[in-house]
Amino acid sequence: KSRKANKNTKKFKGNKEKCKAQIFQDEIRELCLKNDLNEAVIKYEEMKENKIELEISTFCFILSACGKEQTIKNSSKKLSDFAFETAKRMLSELKEIHGENVSENAYTALIRSACNAGNTEYAKSALVTMRNSQNAKPKLRSYSPIFSELSKSDKIDEIIDLWNWSKKDEVSLEENQYLDIFNVCIASSATSHFDDVMKAYADDMVVPQTKQAWEVLKKYFEKIGSHTCEETKVKFSGQCFSCKEMLKSIDVSAKSRERLLEEIAKLVCTNDQKVSEWKGFTEWAEKEGSKYDVIIDGANVGYFRKKVDKNSKSYADLEQIDWVAKHYKRKGKQPLVFLHLKHMEESILNEASREVLEKWNRENTIKQIPPNTNDDWYWMWLAIRNGSGCLVVSNDEGRDHKFGMLQPFSFDVWTERHQVYFKFGKWVSEAK
């Protein structure tokens, strides 16, 4: 009985300690969410004093608060220094207790707090540690505070080095980071790196996304390039109204195209069956897919202006899809229709649809997609793979696709350059 009582007592004490630790952790979390860093650190000290176990999440809460702009915004230099020193201490003690396996968000919080304190050298050294780590691969949010802080200086070599690091880490910059680089180019009157940065910016953004971007670029060209800048319009043909030059038609870069293809493959291959189906499709594409220069989103064209009853099965109009295929064949193109198997079941085909399907199979104009699969990823992948001369016929705005993409700007560029929107006019005799 005595042994059993001792065992239950230890168990009770263990649960009590666990409960106490949870209360402290919840209090620290709430304080950090309120940006009350001072009180959060006091609670942390209290936990240490009472020898309460410190979970990784406790350190992460405080580190996150150290890196928040709200914690430092409109505050004195003293507070930003306190946040920075606290972040350094938290990371150090986190490593002491839980080992060197520190996450990306912990390092990123340290970088943010260093930049808030104006210490870019320390922020860069933390970034170097991340880059050499196996478990904390830098993200854009790890780079952006350093870009932002350097943009206030004329340290052109430092910001170019940072840009080169981001490229090696395959971190895609957004417009704000490019503007940070341009601002340093202006401050340092540097022209040597501008062309390379501008080319990368044009590849990623296509056109400036904000009014601020236009102002920064205008400032650079007027100050450094001694140019006169004025607003103008561009004709539908691509000719500039002002200088009469023909503007280049922009397409995604080869690197961006490869990354889009990789991203689509990751989104498709979610289980073993999907991996097997995708492998079969890509092997077919390597052997036979390159000849197609018009990809038709069969379901989108087949359902155009069709009333769909949500309470019953509905199917794409194969004859309607064939109108589009014939249109492009008359233009000397090689179209390919992507369509789910459910639209080609024998039981739902009428005589005209059956003839269309037989013709597609005979002419290799149809690519059937397995059930329970998002056919959009399939036709999109082939269209992107087939390069600059390939068109896609679809009225799909691609919002769902862009949401899943890691490179939304590249996706926008690609759709702008390759997607053909359609509508059907009046009936035309086949003889014509």
Short mmCIF file of C-alpha atoms in Angstrom, two decimals:
data_model
loop_
_atom_site.label_atom_id
_atom_site.label_comp_id
_atom_site.label_asym_id
_atom_site.label_seq_id
_atom_site.Cartn_x
_atom_site.Cartn_y
_atom_site.Cartn_z
CA LYS A 1 0.00 0.00 0.00
CA SER A 2 2.85 2.32 0.93
CA ARG A 3 4.53 1.84 -2.47
CA LYS A 4 1.26 2.48 -4.28
CA ALA A 5 0.68 5.64 -2.24
CA ASN A 6 4.18 6.94 -3.09
CA LYS A 7 3.61 6.22 -6.76
CA ASN A 8 0.29 8.09 -6.77
CA THR A 9 1.86 11.00 -4.89
CA LYS A 10 4.62 11.31 -7.53
CA LYS A 11 2.04 11.15 -10.27
CA PHE A 12 -0.02 13.85 -8.57
CA LYS A 13 3.05 16.08 -8.18
CA GLY A 14 3.97 15.53 -11.82
CA ASN A 15 0.51 16.56 -12.99
CA LYS A 16 0.58 19.58 -10.69
CA GLU A 17 3.95 20.72 -12.10
CA LYS A 18 2.67 20.19 -15.63
CA CYS A 19 -0.41 22.27 -14.87
CA LYS A 20 1.71 25.03 -13.33
CA ALA A 21 3.98 25.10 -16.39
CA GLN A 22 0.94 25.36 -18.69
CA ILE A 23 -0.45 28.31 -16.70
CA PHE A 24 2.85 30.19 -16.99
CA GLN A 25 3.12 29.37 -20.68
CA ASP A 26 -0.42 30.61 -21.37
CA GLU A 27 0.32 33.85 -19.48
CA ILE A 28 3.52 34.43 -21.48
CA ARG A 29 1.65 33.74 -24.71
CA GLU A 30 -1.05 36.29 -23.85
CA LEU A 31 1.54 38.91 -22.90
CA CYS A 32 3.43 38.38 -26.15
CA LEU A 33 0.22 38.67 -28.16
CA LYS A 34 -0.36 42.02 -26.42
CA ASN A 35 3.24 43.02 -27.26
CA ASP A 36 4.06 43.38 -23.57
CA LEU A 37 7.62 42.10 -23.85
CA ASN A 38 8.77 43.40 -20.44
CA GLU A 39 6.11 41.46 -18.52
CA ALA A 40 6.66 38.35 -20.66
CA VAL A 41 10.36 38.36 -19.73
CA ILE A 42 9.48 38.81 -16.04
CA LYS A 43 7.21 35.73 -16.24
CA TYR A 44 10.00 33.85 -17.97
CA GLU A 45 12.40 34.73 -15.12
CA GLU A 46 9.79 33.52 -12.65
CA MET A 47 9.58 30.18 -14.43
CA LYS A 48 13.36 29.78 -14.26
CA GLU A 49 13.43 30.78 -10.60
CA ASN A 50 10.80 28.15 -9.77
CA LYS A 51 12.61 25.58 -11.92
CA ILE A 52 9.57 25.05 -14.12
CA GLU A 53 10.28 23.22 -17.36
CA LEU A 54 10.70 25.59 -20.29
CA GLU A 55 9.09 24.32 -23.48
CA ILE A 56 10.34 25.30 -26.94
CA SER A 57 7.05 27.13 -27.52
CA THR A 58 7.78 29.45 -24.57
CA PHE A 59 11.00 30.62 -26.22
CA CYS A 60 9.23 30.97 -29.57
CA PHE A 61 6.50 33.20 -28.08
CA ILE A 62 9.08 35.60 -26.62
CA LEU A 63 11.28 35.53 -29.73
CA SER A 64 8.27 36.34 -31.88
CA ALA A 65 7.43 39.32 -29.67
CA CYS A 66 11.04 40.53 -29.91
CA GLY A 67 10.80 40.60 -33.69
CA LYS A 68 7.40 42.26 -34.00
CA GLU A 69 7.32 45.76 -35.45
CA GLN A 70 4.41 46.61 -33.14
CA THR A 71 6.64 45.93 -30.14
CA ILE A 72 9.18 48.50 -31.30
CA LYS A 73 7.11 50.91 -33.39
CA ASN A 74 7.04 54.50 -32.09
CA SER A 75 9.24 53.39 -29.18
CA SER A 76 12.61 54.51 -27.94
CA LYS A 77 15.95 53.11 -29.02
CA LYS A 78 16.22 51.67 -25.52
CA LEU A 79 13.21 49.39 -26.09
CA SER A 80 14.46 48.13 -29.48
CA ASP A 81 17.83 47.36 -27.90
CA PHE A 82 16.08 45.52 -25.06
CA ALA A 83 14.10 43.43 -27.59
CA PHE A 84 17.30 42.64 -29.50
CA GLU A 85 19.24 41.63 -26.37
CA THR A 86 16.27 39.54 -25.22
CA ALA A 87 16.09 37.77 -28.58
CA LYS A 88 19.81 36.92 -28.45
CA ARG A 89 19.42 35.58 -24.94
CA MET A 90 16.31 33.52 -25.79
CA LEU A 91 18.03 31.88 -28.75
CA SER A 92 21.12 31.11 -26.69
CA GLU A 93 19.13 29.59 -23.81
CA LEU A 94 16.88 27.72 -26.23
CA LYS A 95 19.99 26.03 -27.67
CA GLU A 96 21.32 25.25 -24.18
CA ILE A 97 18.13 23.48 -23.10
CA HIS A 98 16.87 21.94 -26.34
CA GLY A 99 20.00 21.64 -28.48
CA GLU A 100 21.05 23.20 -31.78
CA ASN A 101 17.91 22.20 -33.69
CA VAL A 102 16.53 25.76 -33.94
CA SER A 103 13.65 26.51 -36.33
CA GLU A 104 13.51 29.05 -39.14
CA ASN A 105 10.92 31.22 -37.38
CA ALA A 106 13.17 31.55 -34.30
CA TYR A 107 16.12 32.76 -36.39
CA THR A 108 13.84 35.05 -38.41
CA ALA A 109 12.55 36.67 -35.20
CA LEU A 110 16.17 37.26 -34.13
CA ILE A 111 16.97 38.84 -37.51
CA ARG A 112 13.93 41.12 -37.24
CA SER A 113 14.87 42.27 -33.74
CA ALA A 114 18.47 42.93 -34.86
CA CYS A 115 17.23 45.05 -37.78
CA ASN A 116 14.78 46.93 -35.52
CA ALA A 117 17.81 47.79 -33.37
CA GLY A 118 19.73 48.90 -36.48
CA ASN A 119 22.27 46.08 -36.24
CA THR A 120 22.38 44.72 -39.79
CA GLU A 121 25.79 43.10 -39.25
CA TYR A 122 24.38 40.83 -36.55
CA ALA A 123 21.27 40.16 -38.67
CA LYS A 124 23.47 39.06 -41.57
CA SER A 125 25.55 36.80 -39.32
CA ALA A 126 22.32 35.15 -38.08
CA LEU A 127 21.24 34.70 -41.69
CA VAL A 128 24.59 33.04 -42.50
CA THR A 129 24.00 30.63 -39.59
CA MET A 130 20.59 29.82 -41.04
CA ARG A 131 22.03 29.24 -44.49
CA ASN A 132 24.52 26.75 -43.04
CA SER A 133 21.86 25.00 -40.98
CA GLN A 134 20.15 21.79 -42.03
CA ASN A 135 16.89 22.61 -40.23
CA ALA A 136 16.30 26.34 -40.75
CA LYS A 137 16.26 27.15 -44.46
CA PRO A 138 15.83 30.93 -44.91
CA LYS A 139 12.58 32.26 -46.35
CA LEU A 140 11.73 35.65 -47.81
CA ARG A 141 10.66 36.84 -44.35
CA SER A 142 14.18 36.04 -43.14
CA TYR A 143 15.71 38.25 -45.85
CA SER A 144 13.20 41.12 -46.04
CA PRO A 145 14.13 42.91 -42.74
CA ILE A 146 17.79 43.10 -43.83
CA PHE A 147 16.85 44.41 -47.28
CA SER A 148 14.63 47.01 -45.65
CA GLU A 149 17.33 48.16 -43.22
CA LEU A 150 20.05 48.32 -45.88
CA SER A 151 17.76 50.39 -48.13
CA LYS A 152 18.31 53.31 -45.74
CA SER A 153 22.04 53.31 -46.57
CA ASP A 154 24.34 53.61 -49.58
CA LYS A 155 25.94 50.17 -49.03
CA ILE A 156 25.52 48.92 -52.57
CA ASP A 157 27.96 45.99 -52.27
CA GLU A 158 26.23 44.69 -49.14
CA ILE A 159 22.75 44.73 -50.60
CA ILE A 160 23.96 43.12 -53.84
CA ASP A 161 25.65 40.38 -51.80
CA LEU A 162 22.36 39.86 -49.96
CA TRP A 163 20.52 39.62 -53.28
CA ASN A 164 23.01 37.02 -54.53
CA TRP A 165 22.53 34.99 -51.33
CA SER A 166 18.77 35.01 -51.87
CA LYS A 167 19.21 33.69 -55.41
CA LYS A 168 21.44 30.84 -54.20
CA ASP A 169 18.82 30.00 -51.54
CA GLU A 170 16.10 30.07 -54.25
CA VAL A 171 14.20 32.78 -52.39
CA SER A 172 12.04 34.81 -54.79
CA LEU A 173 11.99 38.52 -54.03
CA GLU A 174 8.84 40.62 -54.05
CA GLU A 175 8.59 44.19 -55.29
CA ASN A 176 9.53 45.78 -51.95
CA GLN A 177 12.93 44.06 -51.91
CA TYR A 178 13.70 45.16 -55.46
CA LEU A 179 12.77 48.73 -54.51
CA ASP A 180 15.14 48.46 -51.54
CA ILE A 181 17.97 47.62 -53.96
CA PHE A 182 17.00 50.45 -56.34
CA ASN A 183 16.96 52.93 -53.43
CA VAL A 184 20.53 51.96 -52.54
CA CYS A 185 21.51 52.33 -56.21
CA ILE A 186 20.15 55.88 -56.08
CA ALA A 187 21.83 56.71 -52.76
CA SER A 188 25.21 55.38 -53.92
CA SER A 189 24.88 56.66 -57.52
CA ALA A 190 25.70 53.11 -58.60
CA THR A 191 25.03 52.00 -62.17
CA SER A 192 27.12 48.82 -62.39
CA HIS A 193 24.50 46.47 -60.89
CA PHE A 194 21.34 48.23 -62.00
CA ASP A 195 20.85 46.42 -65.32
CA ASP A 196 21.08 42.96 -63.73
CA VAL A 197 18.65 43.89 -60.95
CA MET A 198 16.28 45.57 -63.41
CA LYS A 199 16.22 42.46 -65.62
CA ALA A 200 15.41 40.23 -62.65
CA TYR A 201 12.74 42.70 -61.49
CA ALA A 202 11.14 42.74 -64.96
CA ASP A 203 11.15 38.93 -65.09
CA ASP A 204 9.42 38.66 -61.71
CA MET A 205 7.07 41.66 -61.77
CA VAL A 206 6.51 42.34 -65.52
CA VAL A 207 5.24 45.84 -64.68
CA PRO A 208 5.61 47.90 -61.48
CA GLN A 209 2.81 46.95 -59.09
CA THR A 210 2.58 50.16 -57.01
CA LYS A 211 2.76 53.92 -57.42
CA GLN A 212 5.81 53.90 -55.15
CA ALA A 213 7.62 51.61 -57.61
CA TRP A 214 7.03 54.03 -60.49
CA GLU A 215 8.35 56.91 -58.38
CA VAL A 216 11.53 55.02 -57.39
CA LEU A 217 12.29 54.02 -60.98
CA LYS A 218 11.59 57.52 -62.25
CA LYS A 219 13.93 58.94 -59.60
CA TYR A 220 16.71 56.56 -60.61
CA PHE A 221 16.52 57.31 -64.34
CA GLU A 222 16.30 61.06 -63.81
CA LYS A 223 19.12 61.23 -61.25
CA ILE A 224 21.55 58.55 -62.44
CA GLY A 225 20.68 58.07 -66.07
CA SER A 226 20.00 61.75 -66.88
CA HIS A 227 16.81 60.76 -68.68
CA THR A 228 13.55 62.65 -69.05
CA CYS A 229 10.63 60.55 -67.79
CA GLU A 230 7.02 61.09 -68.83
CA GLU A 231 3.79 59.13 -68.69
CA THR A 232 2.52 57.74 -71.96
CA LYS A 233 0.32 54.99 -73.40
CA VAL A 234 1.02 51.86 -75.40
CA LYS A 235 -0.88 50.90 -78.53
CA PHE A 236 -2.55 47.51 -78.77
CA SER A 237 0.20 46.51 -81.21
CA GLY A 238 2.82 47.17 -78.51
CA GLN A 239 4.14 50.44 -79.92
CA CYS A 240 4.89 53.28 -77.49
CA PHE A 241 2.94 56.46 -78.28
CA SER A 242 5.79 58.66 -77.10
CA CYS A 243 9.03 57.23 -78.55
CA LYS A 244 7.39 55.05 -81.26
CA GLU A 245 9.50 52.03 -80.22
CA MET A 246 7.93 48.56 -80.33
CA LEU A 247 7.87 47.03 -76.86
CA LYS A 248 9.00 43.47 -76.39
CA SER A 249 6.37 40.81 -75.70
CA ILE A 250 7.21 39.42 -72.27
CA ASP A 251 7.15 35.75 -71.38
CA VAL A 252 8.21 33.88 -68.26
CA SER A 253 11.91 33.11 -68.02
CA ALA A 254 13.20 29.56 -68.48
CA LYS A 255 13.99 29.39 -64.76
CA SER A 256 10.48 30.54 -63.77
CA ARG A 257 8.97 28.05 -66.20
CA GLU A 258 10.90 25.19 -64.60
CA ARG A 259 9.80 26.27 -61.13
CA LEU A 260 6.15 26.46 -62.19
CA LEU A 261 6.38 22.94 -63.59
CA GLU A 262 7.92 21.69 -60.34
CA GLU A 263 5.22 23.41 -58.28
CA ILE A 264 2.41 21.86 -60.34
CA ALA A 265 3.96 18.40 -59.94
CA LYS A 266 4.09 18.85 -56.14
CA LEU A 267 0.44 19.94 -56.05
CA VAL A 268 -0.65 16.91 -58.08
CA CYS A 269 1.43 14.18 -56.41
CA THR A 270 -0.37 13.92 -53.06
CA ASN A 271 -0.45 10.11 -52.77
CA ASP A 272 0.99 6.99 -54.40
CA GLN A 273 -1.83 6.66 -56.91
CA LYS A 274 -1.47 10.30 -58.01
CA VAL A 275 2.30 9.83 -58.32
CA SER A 276 1.79 6.79 -60.56
CA GLU A 277 -0.78 8.59 -62.75
CA TRP A 278 1.45 11.65 -63.01
CA LYS A 279 4.46 9.55 -63.99
CA GLY A 280 2.45 7.97 -66.80
CA PHE A 281 1.31 11.38 -68.02
CA THR A 282 4.80 12.97 -68.02
CA GLU A 283 6.27 9.94 -69.82
CA TRP A 284 3.56 10.33 -72.49
CA ALA A 285 4.34 14.07 -72.69
CA GLU A 286 8.04 13.38 -73.31
CA LYS A 287 7.22 11.03 -76.21
CA GLU A 288 4.17 12.64 -77.83
CA GLY A 289 3.21 15.88 -76.07
CA SER A 290 5.64 18.34 -77.68
CA LYS A 291 3.80 18.55 -81.02
CA TYR A 292 0.72 20.27 -79.57
CA ASP A 293 0.62 24.07 -79.74
CA VAL A 294 -2.99 24.67 -78.64
CA ILE A 295 -4.27 23.17 -75.39
CA ILE A 296 -8.05 23.19 -74.91
CA ASP A 297 -9.58 23.13 -71.41
CA GLY A 298 -12.32 20.73 -72.46
CA ALA A 299 -14.59 21.08 -69.43
CA ASN A 300 -14.42 24.88 -69.50
CA VAL A 301 -15.29 25.04 -73.21
CA GLY A 302 -17.82 22.20 -73.00
CA TYR A 303 -19.82 23.80 -70.18
CA PHE A 304 -19.81 27.29 -71.73
CA ARG A 305 -23.33 28.76 -71.51
CA LYS A 306 -24.71 25.42 -70.40
CA LYS A 307 -27.18 25.25 -67.54
CA VAL A 308 -25.78 22.99 -64.83
CA ASP A 309 -28.18 21.30 -62.42
CA LYS A 310 -26.37 20.84 -59.10
CA ASN A 311 -28.75 18.06 -58.10
CA SER A 312 -27.98 15.84 -61.10
CA LYS A 313 -25.00 14.79 -63.20
CA SER A 314 -24.03 17.07 -66.04
CA TYR A 315 -21.58 16.55 -68.89
CA ALA A 316 -19.53 18.70 -71.23
CA ASP A 317 -20.77 19.32 -74.76
CA LEU A 318 -18.25 17.51 -76.99
CA GLU A 319 -19.54 19.14 -80.19
CA GLN A 320 -18.98 22.57 -78.67
CA ILE A 321 -15.40 21.64 -77.77
CA ASP A 322 -14.89 20.34 -81.31
CA TRP A 323 -15.81 23.74 -82.75
CA VAL A 324 -12.74 25.17 -81.02
CA ALA A 325 -10.51 22.29 -82.11
CA LYS A 326 -11.61 22.68 -85.74
CA HIS A 327 -11.07 26.45 -85.59
CA TYR A 328 -7.40 25.98 -84.70
CA LYS A 329 -6.87 23.14 -87.15
CA ARG A 330 -8.03 25.43 -89.95
CA LYS A 331 -5.27 27.81 -88.79
CA GLY A 332 -2.68 25.05 -89.16
CA LYS A 333 -2.38 24.43 -85.42
CA GLN A 334 -2.23 21.11 -83.57
CA PRO A 335 -4.87 21.24 -80.79
CA LEU A 336 -5.22 18.84 -77.86
CA VAL A 337 -8.38 18.54 -75.77
CA PHE A 338 -8.04 17.67 -72.07
CA LEU A 339 -11.17 16.04 -70.64
CA HIS A 340 -12.17 13.78 -67.76
CA LEU A 341 -13.23 10.23 -68.55
CA LYS A 342 -16.72 10.85 -67.09
CA HIS A 343 -17.58 13.06 -70.09
CA MET A 344 -16.83 10.19 -72.49
CA GLU A 345 -18.79 7.32 -70.94
CA GLU A 346 -20.59 5.30 -73.61
CA SER A 347 -23.92 5.50 -71.76
CA ILE A 348 -24.12 9.31 -72.01
CA LEU A 349 -22.93 9.81 -75.61
CA ASN A 350 -25.36 10.63 -78.40
CA GLU A 351 -24.54 9.80 -82.01
CA ALA A 352 -22.95 13.19 -82.77
CA SER A 353 -20.78 13.09 -79.63
CA ARG A 354 -19.73 9.54 -80.40
CA GLU A 355 -18.57 10.63 -83.88
CA VAL A 356 -16.61 13.53 -82.38
CA LEU A 357 -14.89 11.26 -79.87
CA GLU A 358 -14.02 8.69 -82.56
CA LYS A 359 -12.50 11.47 -84.69
CA TRP A 360 -10.47 12.84 -81.75
CA ASN A 361 -9.10 9.38 -81.00
CA ARG A 362 -8.30 8.81 -84.67
CA GLU A 363 -6.50 12.18 -84.96
CA ASN A 364 -4.86 12.04 -81.48
CA THR A 365 -6.69 15.21 -80.43
CA ILE A 366 -7.89 14.00 -77.00
CA LYS A 367 -6.09 13.43 -73.71
CA GLN A 368 -8.24 11.61 -71.18
CA ILE A 369 -7.70 12.46 -67.51
CA PRO A 370 -8.29 9.88 -64.73
CA PRO A 371 -11.24 10.36 -62.32
CA ASN A 372 -10.81 12.22 -59.00
CA THR A 373 -8.07 14.34 -60.56
CA ASN A 374 -7.84 18.08 -61.15
CA ASP A 375 -7.47 18.10 -64.94
CA ASP A 376 -6.48 21.79 -64.88
CA TRP A 377 -3.02 20.94 -63.49
CA TYR A 378 -2.48 18.47 -66.34
CA TRP A 379 -3.26 20.77 -69.24
CA MET A 380 -1.51 23.69 -67.54
CA TRP A 381 1.66 21.66 -67.02
CA LEU A 382 1.81 20.59 -70.69
CA ALA A 383 1.09 24.12 -71.94
CA ILE A 384 3.87 25.60 -69.78
CA ARG A 385 6.26 22.79 -70.74
CA ASN A 386 5.63 23.31 -74.48
CA GLY A 387 7.05 26.81 -74.31
CA SER A 388 6.45 30.20 -75.82
CA GLY A 389 4.49 29.06 -78.89
CA CYS A 390 1.80 27.16 -77.00
CA LEU A 391 -1.66 28.64 -76.34
CA VAL A 392 -4.37 27.63 -73.84
CA VAL A 393 -8.07 28.06 -74.63
CA SER A 394 -10.03 28.62 -71.42
CA ASN A 395 -12.13 31.27 -69.71
CA ASP A 396 -10.94 30.04 -66.33
CA GLU A 397 -9.51 33.00 -64.39
CA GLY A 398 -7.10 30.70 -62.58
CA ARG A 399 -7.73 32.11 -59.09
CA ASP A 400 -7.55 28.65 -57.50
CA HIS A 401 -4.39 27.84 -59.44
CA LYS A 402 -2.66 31.06 -58.44
CA PHE A 403 -3.58 30.50 -54.81
CA GLY A 404 -1.69 27.21 -54.84
CA MET A 405 1.32 28.60 -56.66
CA LEU A 406 4.50 29.70 -54.96
CA GLN A 407 5.19 32.07 -57.84
CA PRO A 408 1.95 34.01 -58.45
CA PHE A 409 3.68 36.74 -60.48
CA SER A 410 5.18 34.17 -62.87
CA PHE A 411 1.76 32.54 -63.20
CA ASP A 412 0.22 35.95 -64.03
CA VAL A 413 2.86 36.54 -66.71
CA TRP A 414 2.30 33.13 -68.20
CA THR A 415 -1.51 33.45 -68.39
CA GLU A 416 -1.25 36.98 -69.82
CA ARG A 417 1.01 35.71 -72.59
CA HIS A 418 -0.57 32.32 -73.38
CA GLN A 419 -4.25 32.19 -72.36
CA VAL A 420 -6.92 32.69 -75.03
CA TYR A 421 -10.40 33.70 -73.81
CA PHE A 422 -13.29 32.68 -76.04
CA LYS A 423 -16.94 33.19 -76.87
CA PHE A 424 -19.16 31.71 -79.58
CA GLY A 425 -20.69 33.91 -82.26
CA LYS A 426 -23.36 33.14 -84.82
CA TRP A 427 -23.64 29.80 -86.60
CA VAL A 428 -21.40 29.46 -89.63
CA SER A 429 -21.90 26.91 -92.37
CA GLU A 430 -19.23 24.19 -92.58
CA ALA A 431 -18.91 25.03 -96.28
CA LYS A 432 -17.58 28.44 -95.33
#
